[in-house]
Amino acid sequence: MTMMVRLRDACREDYEFLYDLLKSTMMHYYSEAFGDWDETLERQYFDESFSRHKYQIIIYDNCDIGCISLTQSNKALFINELQIVPQYQNRSIGKQVMKSVIEDSNRLSVPITLEVLKTNNRAEAFYSRLGFKRNGQTESHWLMYRGACGK
């Protein structure tokens, strides 16, 4: 039996949960990419992201277990963040969330774009399995793209 995944809008009270989620899912990859995890700098970046982006909390089995943050324009859906608490990874939860994003992309006839740290091979493989292709790079990230209706 598949457990239902739900989303709710994040609120100010979710700030520490979201920061701890970032730290638990990304510290290793950031350290590999940039040499270390600078707590002060990462907190500053997160503060800016939290104030600028809309986050949704992923709820599974009545527990907050992750987040997604999307930016929508008339040209694309951009995935700012998709993170799942480590002990809930590999349960197809991220795939369920992404299927909903892909449905929105198809309905709106806009592609989905995102950036993946080059050190995060697991995330790149996850998105590749969902039909994303590399379409560029920065010094630290792969740029990935999935057209509407899989194009």
mmCIF file of C-alpha atoms in Angstrom, residues 13 17 27 36 49 55 64 66 69 72 74 80-81 99 102 106 112 114 118 125 127-129 137 142-143 146:
data_model
loop_
_atom_site.group_PDB
_atom_site.id
_atom_site.type_symbol
_atom_site.label_atom_id
_atom_site.label_comp_id
_atom_site.label_asym_id
_atom_site.label_seq_id
_atom_site.Cartn_x
_atom_site.Cartn_y
_atom_site.Cartn_z
ATOM 1 C CA GLU A 13 7.681 28.184 12.581
ATOM 2 C CA PHE A 17 13.127 22.381 10.538
ATOM 3 C CA MET A 27 26.325 19.395 4.280
ATOM 4 C CA ASP A 36 33.751 22.900 4.130
ATOM 5 C CA SER A 49 16.437 31.860 0.480
ATOM 6 C CA TYR A 55 8.627 26.541 0.602
ATOM 7 C CA ASP A 64 7.108 16.546 8.173
ATOM 8 C CA GLY A 66 11.012 17.207 3.545
ATOM 9 C CA SER A 69 10.462 25.102 -3.287
ATOM 10 C CA GLN A 72 7.151 29.651 -11.539
ATOM 11 C CA ASN A 74 5.629 31.975 -17.807
ATOM 12 C CA ASN A 80 14.944 25.770 -5.946
ATOM 13 C CA GLU A 81 14.978 22.913 -3.437
ATOM 14 C CA LYS A 99 5.355 13.504 -10.593
ATOM 15 C CA ILE A 102 5.830 17.181 -13.939
ATOM 16 C CA ASN A 106 2.708 19.483 -18.742
ATOM 17 C CA ILE A 112 11.190 22.346 -15.539
ATOM 18 C CA LEU A 114 16.988 23.013 -11.831
ATOM 19 C CA LYS A 118 28.185 18.294 -9.373
ATOM 20 C CA ALA A 125 20.721 10.215 -11.198
ATOM 21 C CA TYR A 127 16.438 13.602 -11.952
ATOM 22 C CA SER A 128 17.851 11.710 -14.953
ATOM 23 C CA ARG A 129 15.495 8.802 -14.214
ATOM 24 C CA GLN A 137 26.901 23.920 -16.091
ATOM 25 C CA TRP A 142 24.940 20.884 -13.458
ATOM 26 C CA LEU A 143 22.013 22.711 -15.069
ATOM 27 C CA ARG A 146 12.935 18.571 -18.655
#
